[in-house]
């Protein structure tokens, strides 16, 4: 459905894996004991929520060269701590499914 401004709004859902990834990141950066870490973490959550309005603004993942799939990734952070939010778009359901959240230094994602 389109809003009066003409922009489609998608529902954003996290897979169980993506939820676990977020929990791991939260613990890894000690977001509960550092204001700076908490601010960074909540910025990551905001970036994920931003996929509601323009999910196609992010590029296809390098993994698509191998699989031919429709995976995209949102990059968040600054070097050396850049994370990749890997997701796919289901236009028919107006849904963005976040599959995983990975540090950019990790190997390519395999389903």
PDB file of C-alpha atoms in Angstrom:
ATOM      1  CA  UNK A   1       0.000   0.000   0.000  1.00  0.00           C
ATOM      2  CA  UNK A   2       1.252   3.464  -0.821  1.00  0.00           C
ATOM      3  CA  UNK A   3       1.091   6.427   1.504  1.00  0.00           C
ATOM      4  CA  UNK A   4      -0.058   9.849   0.406  1.00  0.00           C
ATOM      5  CA  UNK A   5       3.583  10.716  -0.245  1.00  0.00           C
ATOM      6  CA  UNK A   6       3.817   7.787  -2.672  1.00  0.00           C
ATOM      7  CA  UNK A   7       6.324   5.784  -0.639  1.00  0.00           C
ATOM      8  CA  UNK A   8       5.623   2.169   0.191  1.00  0.00           C
ATOM      9  CA  UNK A   9       6.069   1.166   3.821  1.00  0.00           C
ATOM     10  CA  UNK A  10       7.335  -2.354   4.423  1.00  0.00           C
ATOM     11  CA  UNK A  11       7.095  -4.468   7.525  1.00  0.00           C
ATOM     12  CA  UNK A  12      10.549  -5.397   8.847  1.00  0.00           C
ATOM     13  CA  UNK A  13      10.948  -8.785  10.512  1.00  0.00           C
ATOM     14  CA  UNK A  14      14.048 -10.385  11.972  1.00  0.00           C
ATOM     15  CA  UNK A  15      14.656 -14.091  11.651  1.00  0.00           C
ATOM     16  CA  UNK A  16      15.582 -16.012  14.794  1.00  0.00           C
ATOM     17  CA  UNK A  17      19.174 -15.945  13.571  1.00  0.00           C
ATOM     18  CA  UNK A  18      19.136 -12.145  13.177  1.00  0.00           C
ATOM     19  CA  UNK A  19      17.644 -11.736  16.666  1.00  0.00           C
ATOM     20  CA  UNK A  20      20.433 -13.922  18.053  1.00  0.00           C
ATOM     21  CA  UNK A  21      22.995 -11.887  16.112  1.00  0.00           C
ATOM     22  CA  UNK A  22      21.658  -8.679  17.687  1.00  0.00           C
ATOM     23  CA  UNK A  23      21.815 -10.201  21.169  1.00  0.00           C
ATOM     24  CA  UNK A  24      25.392 -11.331  20.560  1.00  0.00           C
ATOM     25  CA  UNK A  25      26.412  -7.872  19.320  1.00  0.00           C
ATOM     26  CA  UNK A  26      24.763  -6.248  22.348  1.00  0.00           C
ATOM     27  CA  UNK A  27      26.737  -8.493  24.695  1.00  0.00           C
ATOM     28  CA  UNK A  28      29.975  -8.244  22.704  1.00  0.00           C
ATOM     29  CA  UNK A  29      30.073  -4.454  22.800  1.00  0.00           C
ATOM     30  CA  UNK A  30      28.849  -4.295  26.432  1.00  0.00           C
ATOM     31  CA  UNK A  31      26.000  -1.992  25.476  1.00  0.00           C
ATOM     32  CA  UNK A  32      24.525  -2.275  28.959  1.00  0.00           C
ATOM     33  CA  UNK A  33      27.614  -0.799  30.631  1.00  0.00           C
ATOM     34  CA  UNK A  34      28.745   1.940  28.246  1.00  0.00           C
ATOM     35  CA  UNK A  35      26.779   4.948  27.024  1.00  0.00           C
ATOM     36  CA  UNK A  36      28.799   5.080  23.797  1.00  0.00           C
ATOM     37  CA  UNK A  37      28.209   1.382  23.104  1.00  0.00           C
ATOM     38  CA  UNK A  38      24.509   1.700  23.875  1.00  0.00           C
ATOM     39  CA  UNK A  39      24.241   4.692  21.530  1.00  0.00           C
ATOM     40  CA  UNK A  40      25.985   2.730  18.758  1.00  0.00           C
ATOM     41  CA  UNK A  41      23.729  -0.306  19.318  1.00  0.00           C
ATOM     42  CA  UNK A  42      20.513   1.741  19.275  1.00  0.00           C
ATOM     43  CA  UNK A  43      21.774   3.393  16.086  1.00  0.00           C
ATOM     44  CA  UNK A  44      22.069  -0.074  14.557  1.00  0.00           C
ATOM     45  CA  UNK A  45      18.482  -0.833  15.541  1.00  0.00           C
ATOM     46  CA  UNK A  46      17.367   2.485  13.997  1.00  0.00           C
ATOM     47  CA  UNK A  47      19.238   1.656  10.786  1.00  0.00           C
ATOM     48  CA  UNK A  48      17.426  -1.679  10.588  1.00  0.00           C
ATOM     49  CA  UNK A  49      14.062   0.040  11.143  1.00  0.00           C
ATOM     50  CA  UNK A  50      14.923   2.482   8.350  1.00  0.00           C
ATOM     51  CA  UNK A  51      14.520  -0.397   5.896  1.00  0.00           C
ATOM     52  CA  UNK A  52      10.770   0.145   6.269  1.00  0.00           C
ATOM     53  CA  UNK A  53      10.806   3.010   3.799  1.00  0.00           C
ATOM     54  CA  UNK A  54      13.514   2.417   1.188  1.00  0.00           C
ATOM     55  CA  UNK A  55      14.949  -1.093   1.347  1.00  0.00           C
ATOM     56  CA  UNK A  56      16.110  -1.006  -2.300  1.00  0.00           C
ATOM     57  CA  UNK A  57      18.551   1.835  -1.554  1.00  0.00           C
ATOM     58  CA  UNK A  58      21.074  -0.742  -0.321  1.00  0.00           C
ATOM     59  CA  UNK A  59      23.192  -2.753  -2.758  1.00  0.00           C
ATOM     60  CA  UNK A  60      22.994  -6.423  -3.557  1.00  0.00           C
ATOM     61  CA  UNK A  61      25.389  -8.555  -1.513  1.00  0.00           C
ATOM     62  CA  UNK A  62      28.602 -10.036  -2.929  1.00  0.00           C
ATOM     63  CA  UNK A  63      27.050 -13.440  -2.221  1.00  0.00           C
ATOM     64  CA  UNK A  64      24.552 -12.810  -5.034  1.00  0.00           C
ATOM     65  CA  UNK A  65      27.307 -13.320  -7.606  1.00  0.00           C
ATOM     66  CA  UNK A  66      27.540 -16.921  -6.424  1.00  0.00           C
ATOM     67  CA  UNK A  67      23.903 -17.669  -5.656  1.00  0.00           C
ATOM     68  CA  UNK A  68      22.005 -15.383  -8.028  1.00  0.00           C
ATOM     69  CA  UNK A  69      19.692 -14.560  -5.114  1.00  0.00           C
ATOM     70  CA  UNK A  70      18.028 -11.349  -4.072  1.00  0.00           C
ATOM     71  CA  UNK A  71      19.996 -10.602  -0.925  1.00  0.00           C
ATOM     72  CA  UNK A  72      20.848  -6.998  -0.095  1.00  0.00           C
ATOM     73  CA  UNK A  73      22.928  -5.534   2.684  1.00  0.00           C
ATOM     74  CA  UNK A  74      22.790  -2.412   4.772  1.00  0.00           C
ATOM     75  CA  UNK A  75      26.199  -1.365   6.051  1.00  0.00           C
ATOM     76  CA  UNK A  76      26.354   0.143   9.533  1.00  0.00           C
ATOM     77  CA  UNK A  77      29.290   1.515  11.483  1.00  0.00           C
ATOM     78  CA  UNK A  78      32.726   2.742  10.515  1.00  0.00           C
ATOM     79  CA  UNK A  79      35.955   0.903   9.880  1.00  0.00           C
ATOM     80  CA  UNK A  80      37.062  -1.341  11.411  1.00  0.00           C
ATOM     81  CA  UNK A  81      33.653  -2.026  12.990  1.00  0.00           C
ATOM     82  CA  UNK A  82      31.303  -2.204  10.037  1.00  0.00           C
ATOM     83  CA  UNK A  83      28.378  -4.599  10.254  1.00  0.00           C
ATOM     84  CA  UNK A  84      26.348  -5.985   7.369  1.00  0.00           C
ATOM     85  CA  UNK A  85      22.593  -6.329   7.850  1.00  0.00           C
ATOM     86  CA  UNK A  86      21.713  -8.953   5.242  1.00  0.00           C
ATOM     87  CA  UNK A  87      18.086  -9.045   4.150  1.00  0.00           C
ATOM     88  CA  UNK A  88      15.679  -9.860   1.366  1.00  0.00           C
ATOM     89  CA  UNK A  89      12.580  -8.083   0.136  1.00  0.00           C
ATOM     90  CA  UNK A  90       9.244  -9.799  -0.481  1.00  0.00           C
ATOM     91  CA  UNK A  91       7.324  -7.277  -2.596  1.00  0.00           C
ATOM     92  CA  UNK A  92       4.110  -9.315  -2.627  1.00  0.00           C
ATOM     93  CA  UNK A  93       3.961  -9.307   1.176  1.00  0.00           C
ATOM     94  CA  UNK A  94       5.513  -5.827   1.542  1.00  0.00           C
ATOM     95  CA  UNK A  95       8.049  -7.437   3.864  1.00  0.00           C
ATOM     96  CA  UNK A  96      11.742  -6.992   4.556  1.00  0.00           C
ATOM     97  CA  UNK A  97      13.210 -10.101   6.198  1.00  0.00           C
ATOM     98  CA  UNK A  98      16.496  -9.510   8.012  1.00  0.00           C
ATOM     99  CA  UNK A  99      18.348 -12.799   7.737  1.00  0.00           C
ATOM    100  CA  UNK A 100      21.563 -12.119   9.621  1.00  0.00           C
ATOM    101  CA  UNK A 101      23.769  -9.338  10.976  1.00  0.00           C
ATOM    102  CA  UNK A 102      27.475  -9.957  10.499  1.00  0.00           C
ATOM    103  CA  UNK A 103      30.725  -8.143  11.047  1.00  0.00           C
ATOM    104  CA  UNK A 104      32.124  -7.174   7.657  1.00  0.00           C
ATOM    105  CA  UNK A 105      35.387  -9.032   8.351  1.00  0.00           C
ATOM    106  CA  UNK A 106      33.519 -12.358   8.515  1.00  0.00           C
ATOM    107  CA  UNK A 107      33.477 -14.783   5.606  1.00  0.00           C
ATOM    108  CA  UNK A 108      30.669 -14.526   3.069  1.00  0.00           C
ATOM    109  CA  UNK A 109      27.237 -15.520   4.304  1.00  0.00           C
ATOM    110  CA  UNK A 110      25.908 -18.963   3.433  1.00  0.00           C
ATOM    111  CA  UNK A 111      22.326 -19.888   4.216  1.00  0.00           C
TER     112      UNK A 111
END
